[in-house]
Short mmCIF file of C-alpha atoms in Angstrom, two decimals:
data_model
loop_
_atom_site.label_atom_id
_atom_site.label_comp_id
_atom_site.label_asym_id
_atom_site.label_seq_id
_atom_site.Cartn_x
_atom_site.Cartn_y
_atom_site.Cartn_z
CA UNK A 1 118.84 84.39 111.20
CA UNK A 2 118.30 81.86 108.46
CA UNK A 3 121.39 80.34 106.86
CA UNK A 4 120.21 81.76 103.57
CA UNK A 5 121.16 85.15 104.92
CA UNK A 6 124.81 84.09 104.92
CA UNK A 7 124.96 84.01 101.17
CA UNK A 8 124.60 81.24 98.67
CA UNK A 9 122.12 80.80 95.95
CA UNK A 10 120.42 84.19 95.89
CA UNK A 11 123.29 86.26 97.24
CA UNK A 12 123.95 88.39 94.21
CA UNK A 13 121.68 91.17 93.10
CA UNK A 14 120.99 91.65 89.42
CA UNK A 15 123.97 93.91 89.09
CA UNK A 16 126.19 91.76 91.24
CA UNK A 17 125.74 93.68 94.47
CA UNK A 18 125.14 91.84 97.70
CA UNK A 19 121.91 92.48 99.49
CA UNK A 20 122.16 89.55 101.88
CA UNK A 21 125.48 90.13 103.60
CA UNK A 22 125.28 88.77 107.16
CA UNK A 23 128.11 90.94 108.40
CA UNK A 24 126.42 94.16 107.31
CA UNK A 25 123.13 92.92 108.78
CA UNK A 26 124.78 92.32 112.15
CA UNK A 27 126.24 95.81 112.12
CA UNK A 28 122.90 97.42 111.36
CA UNK A 29 121.30 95.39 114.17
CA UNK A 30 124.10 96.48 116.51
CA UNK A 31 123.40 100.11 115.58
CA UNK A 32 119.73 99.65 116.31
CA UNK A 33 120.55 98.05 119.67
CA UNK A 34 122.75 101.04 120.59
CA UNK A 35 119.82 103.36 119.84
CA UNK A 36 117.86 101.80 122.74
CA UNK A 37 114.58 101.76 120.83
CA UNK A 38 111.04 100.85 121.70
CA UNK A 39 109.21 101.56 118.45
CA UNK A 40 106.51 100.06 116.25
CA UNK A 41 106.78 100.25 112.47
CA UNK A 42 104.19 99.23 109.90
CA UNK A 43 104.77 98.10 106.36
CA UNK A 44 102.02 97.74 103.76
CA UNK A 45 103.36 95.05 101.46
CA UNK A 46 103.00 91.28 101.47
CA UNK A 47 106.38 90.86 99.81
CA UNK A 48 108.01 92.82 102.66
CA UNK A 49 106.23 90.55 105.12
CA UNK A 50 107.50 87.46 103.30
CA UNK A 51 111.10 88.67 103.53
CA UNK A 52 110.71 89.64 107.20
CA UNK A 53 109.27 86.29 108.29
CA UNK A 54 111.26 84.06 105.92
CA UNK A 55 114.57 85.39 107.24
CA UNK A 56 113.42 85.57 110.85
CA UNK A 57 113.97 89.32 110.82
CA UNK A 58 110.83 90.07 112.82
CA UNK A 59 112.33 88.31 115.85
CA UNK A 60 115.78 89.86 115.39
CA UNK A 61 114.23 93.31 115.21
CA UNK A 62 112.05 92.69 118.25
CA UNK A 63 115.23 91.92 120.20
CA UNK A 64 116.50 95.42 119.38
CA UNK A 65 113.26 97.16 120.31
CA UNK A 66 111.56 97.30 116.92
CA UNK A 67 108.14 95.73 116.45
CA UNK A 68 106.94 95.32 112.87
CA UNK A 69 103.29 95.10 111.87
CA UNK A 70 101.84 94.35 108.46
CA UNK A 71 99.08 96.72 107.41
CA UNK A 72 96.66 96.48 104.49
CA UNK A 73 99.38 95.49 102.00
CA UNK A 74 97.68 92.56 100.30
CA UNK A 75 95.40 93.38 97.36
CA UNK A 76 93.54 90.07 97.53
CA UNK A 77 92.95 90.51 101.26
CA UNK A 78 91.52 94.03 101.07
CA UNK A 79 89.18 93.11 98.20
CA UNK A 80 85.71 93.02 99.73
CA UNK A 81 83.27 90.08 99.84
CA UNK A 82 80.95 92.24 97.70
CA UNK A 83 83.53 92.38 94.90
CA UNK A 84 84.03 88.61 95.09
CA UNK A 85 80.25 88.14 94.98
CA UNK A 86 80.07 90.42 91.93
CA UNK A 87 82.54 88.15 90.10
CA UNK A 88 80.66 85.02 91.15
CA UNK A 89 77.34 86.55 90.08
CA UNK A 90 78.75 87.26 86.59
CA UNK A 91 80.12 83.70 86.41
CA UNK A 92 76.63 82.37 87.20
CA UNK A 93 75.24 84.50 84.38
CA UNK A 94 77.55 82.72 81.98
CA UNK A 95 80.47 85.14 81.69
CA UNK A 96 84.04 83.89 81.59
CA UNK A 97 85.82 85.15 84.72
CA UNK A 98 89.57 85.72 84.62
CA UNK A 99 91.73 86.84 87.54
CA UNK A 100 94.99 86.35 89.39
CA UNK A 101 95.42 83.02 91.19
CA UNK A 102 94.94 83.94 94.82
CA UNK A 103 91.56 85.52 94.18
CA UNK A 104 90.01 82.18 93.28
CA UNK A 105 90.06 80.66 96.74
CA UNK A 106 88.83 83.63 98.78
CA UNK A 107 85.33 82.85 100.01
CA UNK A 108 82.57 85.35 99.30
CA UNK A 109 79.53 84.76 101.48
CA UNK A 110 80.11 81.04 101.29
CA UNK A 111 81.55 79.73 98.07
CA UNK A 112 84.65 80.92 96.27
CA UNK A 113 85.38 81.32 92.56
CA UNK A 114 87.40 78.08 92.81
CA UNK A 115 84.26 76.28 94.03
CA UNK A 116 82.38 77.64 91.02
CA UNK A 117 85.15 76.41 88.71
CA UNK A 118 84.70 72.94 90.23
CA UNK A 119 80.97 73.17 89.52
CA UNK A 120 81.69 73.80 85.85
CA UNK A 121 81.47 77.58 85.61
CA UNK A 122 84.04 79.25 83.40
CA UNK A 123 86.52 80.68 85.90
CA UNK A 124 90.15 80.94 84.84
CA UNK A 125 93.44 82.03 86.41
CA UNK A 126 95.64 84.39 84.41
CA UNK A 127 99.15 85.67 85.05
CA UNK A 128 98.49 89.00 83.38
CA UNK A 129 95.72 91.01 81.75
CA UNK A 130 97.31 90.13 78.39
CA UNK A 131 96.19 86.54 78.84
CA UNK A 132 92.64 87.64 79.63
CA UNK A 133 92.52 89.69 76.42
CA UNK A 134 93.80 86.69 74.44
CA UNK A 135 91.01 84.56 75.90
CA UNK A 136 88.47 87.22 74.86
CA UNK A 137 89.84 87.26 71.30
CA UNK A 138 89.11 83.55 71.00
CA UNK A 139 85.52 83.50 72.21
CA UNK A 140 82.23 85.32 71.64
CA UNK A 141 81.44 85.06 75.34
CA UNK A 142 81.94 88.10 77.55
CA UNK A 143 85.29 87.79 79.35
CA UNK A 144 85.50 89.63 82.68
CA UNK A 145 88.94 90.51 84.06
CA UNK A 146 88.72 91.00 87.83
CA UNK A 147 91.25 93.81 88.10
CA UNK A 148 92.73 93.67 91.59
CA UNK A 149 96.02 95.17 92.71
CA UNK A 150 97.57 98.40 93.87
CA UNK A 151 99.41 101.01 91.81
CA UNK A 152 101.97 98.38 90.75
CA UNK A 153 99.31 96.50 88.81
CA UNK A 154 96.86 99.22 87.79
CA UNK A 155 99.03 100.63 84.95
CA UNK A 156 98.88 97.29 83.11
CA UNK A 157 95.08 97.50 83.12
CA UNK A 158 95.12 101.13 81.96
CA UNK A 159 97.71 100.51 79.22
CA UNK A 160 95.77 97.51 77.92
CA UNK A 161 92.51 99.45 77.65
CA UNK A 162 94.25 102.45 76.10
CA UNK A 163 96.67 100.77 73.72
CA UNK A 164 95.83 97.06 73.61
CA UNK A 165 92.66 97.29 71.49
CA UNK A 166 90.76 94.66 73.47
CA UNK A 167 87.75 93.16 71.69
CA UNK A 168 84.20 94.33 72.54
CA UNK A 169 83.51 91.27 74.66
CA UNK A 170 86.36 92.14 77.06
CA UNK A 171 85.20 93.78 80.31
CA UNK A 172 86.97 94.85 83.49
CA UNK A 173 85.61 94.56 87.03
CA UNK A 174 87.60 97.38 88.60
CA UNK A 175 88.98 96.51 92.05
CA UNK A 176 92.26 98.45 91.92
CA UNK A 177 93.15 100.47 95.00
CA UNK A 178 95.72 103.07 95.98
CA UNK A 179 97.86 102.65 99.09
CA UNK A 180 98.68 106.15 100.44
CA UNK A 181 95.00 106.92 101.06
CA UNK A 182 94.69 103.76 103.18
CA UNK A 183 97.81 104.68 105.19
CA UNK A 184 96.29 108.08 105.88
CA UNK A 185 92.97 106.62 107.03
CA UNK A 186 94.70 103.98 109.15
CA UNK A 187 96.67 106.63 111.04
CA UNK A 188 93.52 108.71 111.36
CA UNK A 189 91.69 105.79 113.04
CA UNK A 190 94.28 106.03 115.81
CA UNK A 191 93.86 102.42 116.95
CA UNK A 192 97.59 101.73 117.02
CA UNK A 193 100.59 103.85 117.92
CA UNK A 194 102.92 103.81 114.93
CA UNK A 195 106.40 105.35 114.84
CA UNK A 196 107.16 104.82 111.17
CA UNK A 197 106.07 103.37 107.84
CA UNK A 198 108.10 101.20 105.52
CA UNK A 199 106.61 102.21 102.18
CA UNK A 200 106.10 99.59 99.43
CA UNK A 201 108.92 99.48 96.88
CA UNK A 202 107.07 98.44 93.76
CA UNK A 203 104.02 100.64 94.34
CA UNK A 204 106.53 103.46 94.74
CA UNK A 205 108.22 102.49 91.48
CA UNK A 206 105.01 103.76 89.87
CA UNK A 207 103.95 106.63 92.16
CA UNK A 208 107.37 107.92 93.31
CA UNK A 209 107.94 109.54 96.71
CA UNK A 210 105.65 112.57 96.66
CA UNK A 211 102.23 110.96 97.40
CA UNK A 212 103.52 109.94 100.85
CA UNK A 213 104.76 113.38 101.87
CA UNK A 214 101.44 114.76 103.10
CA UNK A 215 101.14 111.75 105.46
CA UNK A 216 104.46 112.53 107.13
CA UNK A 217 103.45 116.16 107.49
CA UNK A 218 99.95 115.44 108.79
CA UNK A 219 100.90 112.79 111.35
CA UNK A 220 104.59 113.62 111.91
CA UNK A 221 105.62 110.08 111.00
CA UNK A 222 108.89 108.98 109.35
CA UNK A 223 108.63 106.91 106.17
CA UNK A 224 111.20 105.02 104.13
CA UNK A 225 110.54 103.41 100.74
CA UNK A 226 112.27 100.02 100.80
CA UNK A 227 113.32 97.23 98.47
CA UNK A 228 112.69 93.57 99.18
CA UNK A 229 116.02 92.06 100.16
CA UNK A 230 116.76 91.54 103.86
CA UNK A 231 119.31 94.36 103.90
CA UNK A 232 116.89 96.73 102.18
CA UNK A 233 114.43 96.22 105.03
CA UNK A 234 117.06 96.43 107.76
CA UNK A 235 118.35 99.68 106.29
CA UNK A 236 114.82 101.05 106.04
CA UNK A 237 114.24 100.28 109.72
CA UNK A 238 117.55 101.95 110.57
CA UNK A 239 116.67 105.04 108.53
CA UNK A 240 113.28 105.29 110.27
CA UNK A 241 114.95 104.87 113.66
CA UNK A 242 117.37 107.70 112.86
CA UNK A 243 114.52 109.99 111.93
CA UNK A 244 112.65 108.94 115.08
CA UNK A 245 115.63 109.66 117.30
CA UNK A 246 116.25 113.06 115.70
CA UNK A 247 112.54 114.01 115.78
CA UNK A 248 112.28 114.15 111.97
CA UNK A 249 109.28 113.05 109.90
CA UNK A 250 109.94 112.87 106.18
CA UNK A 251 109.94 110.42 103.28
CA UNK A 252 113.29 108.83 102.45
CA UNK A 253 114.02 106.46 99.60
CA UNK A 254 116.14 103.40 100.30
CA UNK A 255 115.13 101.73 97.00
CA UNK A 256 116.81 104.21 94.69
CA UNK A 257 117.83 101.49 92.26
CA UNK A 258 114.20 101.33 91.14
CA UNK A 259 112.22 104.19 92.66
CA UNK A 260 112.62 107.62 91.07
CA UNK A 261 111.28 110.67 92.94
CA UNK A 262 108.56 111.24 90.32
CA UNK A 263 107.84 107.53 89.82
CA UNK A 264 107.05 106.15 86.38
CA UNK A 265 105.49 109.09 84.59
CA UNK A 266 104.41 107.09 81.58
CA UNK A 267 102.49 104.69 83.83
CA UNK A 268 100.94 107.53 85.82
CA UNK A 269 99.84 109.31 82.67
CA UNK A 270 98.07 106.30 81.20
CA UNK A 271 96.39 105.58 84.56
CA UNK A 272 95.20 109.17 84.78
CA UNK A 273 93.88 109.04 81.25
CA UNK A 274 91.85 105.87 81.73
CA UNK A 275 90.94 105.96 85.47
CA UNK A 276 89.54 108.49 87.86
CA UNK A 277 89.64 108.27 91.65
CA UNK A 278 86.58 107.03 93.51
CA UNK A 279 85.66 106.21 97.09
CA UNK A 280 85.83 102.50 97.87
CA UNK A 281 85.50 100.21 100.86
CA UNK A 282 88.44 98.03 101.87
CA UNK A 283 88.01 94.84 103.87
CA UNK A 284 88.55 95.71 107.51
CA UNK A 285 88.27 99.44 106.80
CA UNK A 286 85.50 101.93 106.26
CA UNK A 287 85.04 103.51 102.84
CA UNK A 288 88.34 105.22 102.03
CA UNK A 289 87.92 108.43 100.02
CA UNK A 290 89.64 108.50 96.61
CA UNK A 291 91.35 105.13 97.20
CA UNK A 292 89.65 103.35 94.31
CA UNK A 293 89.79 103.75 90.56
CA UNK A 294 86.94 103.68 88.11
CA UNK A 295 86.93 103.92 84.34
CA UNK A 296 86.54 107.41 82.92
CA UNK A 297 83.81 108.20 80.41
CA UNK A 298 84.93 107.03 77.02
CA UNK A 299 85.86 103.60 78.41
CA UNK A 300 82.34 102.55 79.50
CA UNK A 301 82.24 99.73 76.99
CA UNK A 302 84.86 97.92 79.09
CA UNK A 303 83.18 98.59 82.44
CA UNK A 304 81.64 95.33 83.71
CA UNK A 305 79.67 97.16 86.42
CA UNK A 306 78.08 99.48 83.88
CA UNK A 307 77.41 96.73 81.34
CA UNK A 308 75.86 94.41 83.93
CA UNK A 309 74.32 97.00 86.20
CA UNK A 310 70.90 95.32 86.25
CA UNK A 311 72.34 91.97 87.25
CA UNK A 312 74.79 93.29 89.83
CA UNK A 313 72.27 95.48 91.65
CA UNK A 314 71.20 92.53 93.81
CA UNK A 315 74.80 92.11 94.98
CA UNK A 316 75.17 95.81 95.77
CA UNK A 317 72.01 95.62 97.88
CA UNK A 318 73.24 92.61 99.86
CA UNK A 319 74.34 92.91 103.48
CA UNK A 320 77.42 90.77 103.89
CA UNK A 321 78.94 89.85 107.24
CA UNK A 322 82.57 88.85 107.62
CA UNK A 323 82.99 85.15 108.49
CA UNK A 324 82.33 84.52 112.18
CA UNK A 325 85.49 84.69 114.28
CA UNK A 326 87.69 85.81 111.39
CA UNK A 327 90.11 88.59 112.37
CA UNK A 328 91.32 89.49 108.88
CA UNK A 329 90.02 93.05 109.42
CA UNK A 330 92.12 93.48 112.55
CA UNK A 331 95.14 91.84 110.89
CA UNK A 332 94.81 94.22 107.91
CA UNK A 333 94.70 97.24 110.20
CA UNK A 334 97.75 95.93 112.07
CA UNK A 335 95.77 95.81 115.31
CA UNK A 336 96.17 92.05 115.69
CA UNK A 337 98.81 89.52 114.71
CA UNK A 338 97.58 86.35 112.96
CA UNK A 339 98.27 84.16 116.00
CA UNK A 340 95.82 86.24 118.02
CA UNK A 341 92.93 84.99 115.88
CA UNK A 342 91.11 82.05 117.44
CA UNK A 343 90.73 80.40 114.03
CA UNK A 344 94.42 80.62 113.06
CA UNK A 345 95.87 77.18 112.33
CA UNK A 346 92.74 75.57 113.79
CA UNK A 347 89.64 76.11 111.65
CA UNK A 348 91.60 78.35 109.28
CA UNK A 349 94.57 76.92 107.38
CA UNK A 350 95.79 77.41 103.80
CA UNK A 351 93.82 74.27 102.84
CA UNK A 352 90.67 75.42 104.60
CA UNK A 353 90.91 79.23 104.60
CA UNK A 354 88.19 81.17 106.35
CA UNK A 355 89.50 84.62 105.49
CA UNK A 356 91.62 86.02 102.66
CA UNK A 357 94.72 86.61 104.80
CA UNK A 358 95.12 82.80 104.97
CA UNK A 359 94.54 82.37 101.21
CA UNK A 360 96.86 84.86 99.63
CA UNK A 361 100.61 84.32 99.49
CA UNK A 362 100.81 87.92 100.61
CA UNK A 363 98.36 87.55 103.46
CA UNK A 364 99.77 87.92 106.96
CA UNK A 365 98.17 84.67 108.19
CA UNK A 366 99.35 82.63 105.20
CA UNK A 367 102.94 83.86 105.57
CA UNK A 368 103.16 83.12 109.30
CA UNK A 369 101.61 79.67 108.71
CA UNK A 370 103.84 78.91 105.72
CA UNK A 371 107.07 79.49 107.56
CA UNK A 372 105.96 77.16 110.30
CA UNK A 373 105.98 79.58 113.17
CA UNK A 374 103.59 79.31 116.10
CA UNK A 375 101.73 76.39 114.61
CA UNK A 376 99.28 74.95 117.04
CA UNK B 1 100.86 90.51 94.16
CA UNK B 2 103.22 93.44 93.92
CA UNK B 3 106.08 91.05 93.39
CA UNK B 4 108.23 92.20 90.50
CA UNK B 5 111.00 90.10 89.03
CA UNK B 6 114.18 91.41 87.36
CA UNK B 7 114.86 90.28 83.81
CA UNK B 8 117.27 91.15 81.01
CA UNK B 9 115.83 92.46 77.76
CA UNK B 10 116.92 90.25 74.87
CA UNK B 11 115.02 91.74 71.91
CA UNK B 12 112.35 94.36 71.35
CA UNK B 13 109.42 94.19 68.93
CA UNK B 14 107.18 97.25 69.23
CA UNK B 15 105.53 97.30 72.66
CA UNK B 16 106.62 93.74 73.38
CA UNK B 17 110.04 92.36 74.30
CA UNK B 18 111.60 88.99 74.91
CA UNK B 19 113.18 89.07 78.36
CA UNK B 20 115.37 86.56 80.18
CA UNK B 21 114.45 85.71 83.78
CA UNK B 22 117.76 83.97 84.54
CA UNK B 23 117.32 81.29 81.90
CA UNK B 24 113.58 81.43 81.24
CA UNK B 25 112.72 83.64 78.28
CA UNK B 26 109.25 85.17 78.15
CA UNK B 27 107.50 87.87 76.19
CA UNK B 28 106.45 90.91 78.23
CA UNK B 29 104.89 94.27 77.48
CA UNK B 30 107.40 97.15 77.70
CA UNK B 31 105.06 100.02 76.79
CA UNK B 32 105.39 101.56 80.26
CA UNK B 33 109.19 101.98 80.06
CA UNK B 34 112.01 102.92 77.67
CA UNK B 35 113.92 99.66 77.45
CA UNK B 36 116.52 98.43 75.02
CA UNK B 37 118.25 95.08 74.57
CA UNK B 38 120.75 94.62 77.39
CA UNK B 39 118.74 96.64 79.93
CA UNK B 40 117.53 95.08 83.14
CA UNK B 41 113.84 95.67 83.79
CA UNK B 42 111.57 94.59 86.62
CA UNK B 43 108.47 92.78 85.44
CA UNK B 44 105.12 92.67 87.21
CA UNK B 45 102.07 90.81 85.84
CA UNK B 46 103.45 90.70 82.31
CA UNK B 47 104.52 94.34 82.16
CA UNK B 48 107.97 95.88 82.68
CA UNK B 49 107.38 98.64 85.24
CA UNK B 50 110.84 100.16 85.52
CA UNK B 51 114.37 99.94 84.14
CA UNK B 52 117.17 99.35 86.64
CA UNK B 53 120.34 101.25 86.13
CA UNK B 54 123.74 100.73 87.61
CA UNK B 55 124.16 104.33 88.72
CA UNK B 56 121.05 104.14 90.89
CA UNK B 57 122.09 100.79 92.33
CA UNK B 58 125.46 102.27 93.25
CA UNK B 59 123.65 105.15 94.92
CA UNK B 60 121.95 102.67 97.24
CA UNK B 61 125.33 101.29 98.24
CA UNK B 62 126.60 104.84 98.79
CA UNK B 63 123.61 105.50 101.00
CA UNK B 64 124.37 102.48 103.14
CA UNK B 65 128.03 103.43 103.35
CA UNK B 66 127.13 106.95 104.31
CA UNK B 67 124.76 105.77 107.01
CA UNK B 68 127.05 103.20 108.52
CA UNK B 69 130.63 104.27 107.93
CA UNK B 70 130.39 107.84 109.09
CA UNK B 71 129.21 106.94 112.54
CA UNK B 72 130.69 105.49 115.68
CA UNK B 73 131.04 101.91 114.43
CA UNK B 74 132.63 101.17 111.08
CA UNK B 75 131.12 98.53 108.83
CA UNK B 76 134.41 97.78 107.11
#
């Protein structure tokens, strides 16, 4: 394991507790070894993947019979080429496009938003929706916020539309998605035997533990909500393994310091007031029922798709193929590891990304490449 | 994307607060939580999404202790 695990600069948690104690980690690994496991666990969060690969935990866990796969836990990656083309189409029509950084470099059918920025179109990176609203306040041009992200991010969009009094020229291109529905569909596809889910800590901060419960019941699969320190993940794996060994299938919460059983009710209420569920396609997946969010009636003036329906129709009618040879779909379903893709580290690198999993800091391909493993 | 960073609330002004990310002070929206100066919040995309409290953090440690100490091999 990385030396960083032994302590040092980031050893102390916010409240002074240690989440990177090597001794405890060794004991958990010893426990797992004694359990004589041969299991496969999926997580659905790029930040979990970063911790796992950065600290070499994937290899340590494999040695004790636990294989970890990353699922569709990367909002940029699961955003479809159609949604990227919608944003580019609006940029071409003269709108100001604002979005989070990683979205800019994901190719649509050819170009990316970053390419359009280079060509002089008004495409800007923002850190939060607040910045996009500020931009709108200082221009007469329509400002489109490309609203990607899971339940962690969606409340900020809802709260801004409900309480932030954005100006009339502020519009949202809704691309938010909800994770439990994707987990359900992924298990239903049955492409991969899975023995447990590590549930995403910050999504769960908003939604709590209950939305996962029907998945454990339906597929008899253990789940543990986990934080993002190495010990959080090791403990989550251990808790899943204990359930597996005892034949249980329920949702446990390892991340109690942030995740309450009912989540963040204030965030859920504002989301429910502003958004309603809709069916939406995810990259690498079919259309997933009720996994998207659209603006309720009463908020139409902010809905970019409604306001620009005539212009966007040509995008909706387009047939778009995934880039040739790109295995992002398989990587997002956990069916393939990044190294199994023929483009990985050859035609596809962070400087010349073919698919979104190599662009985003949360993408499985980018993370494996970044930490220098299996480079060709 | 779902990265959320802990910060300490320094001062509150309506729905906004000045928070300290270990030396860097920024203004974030706290309308999704009940936060007061001195609280630790986690911040995602300019919004505090939850307040951390010591009792819950201690519960995590209790959970680990319970899982590891009460079985065949002691962690202590």
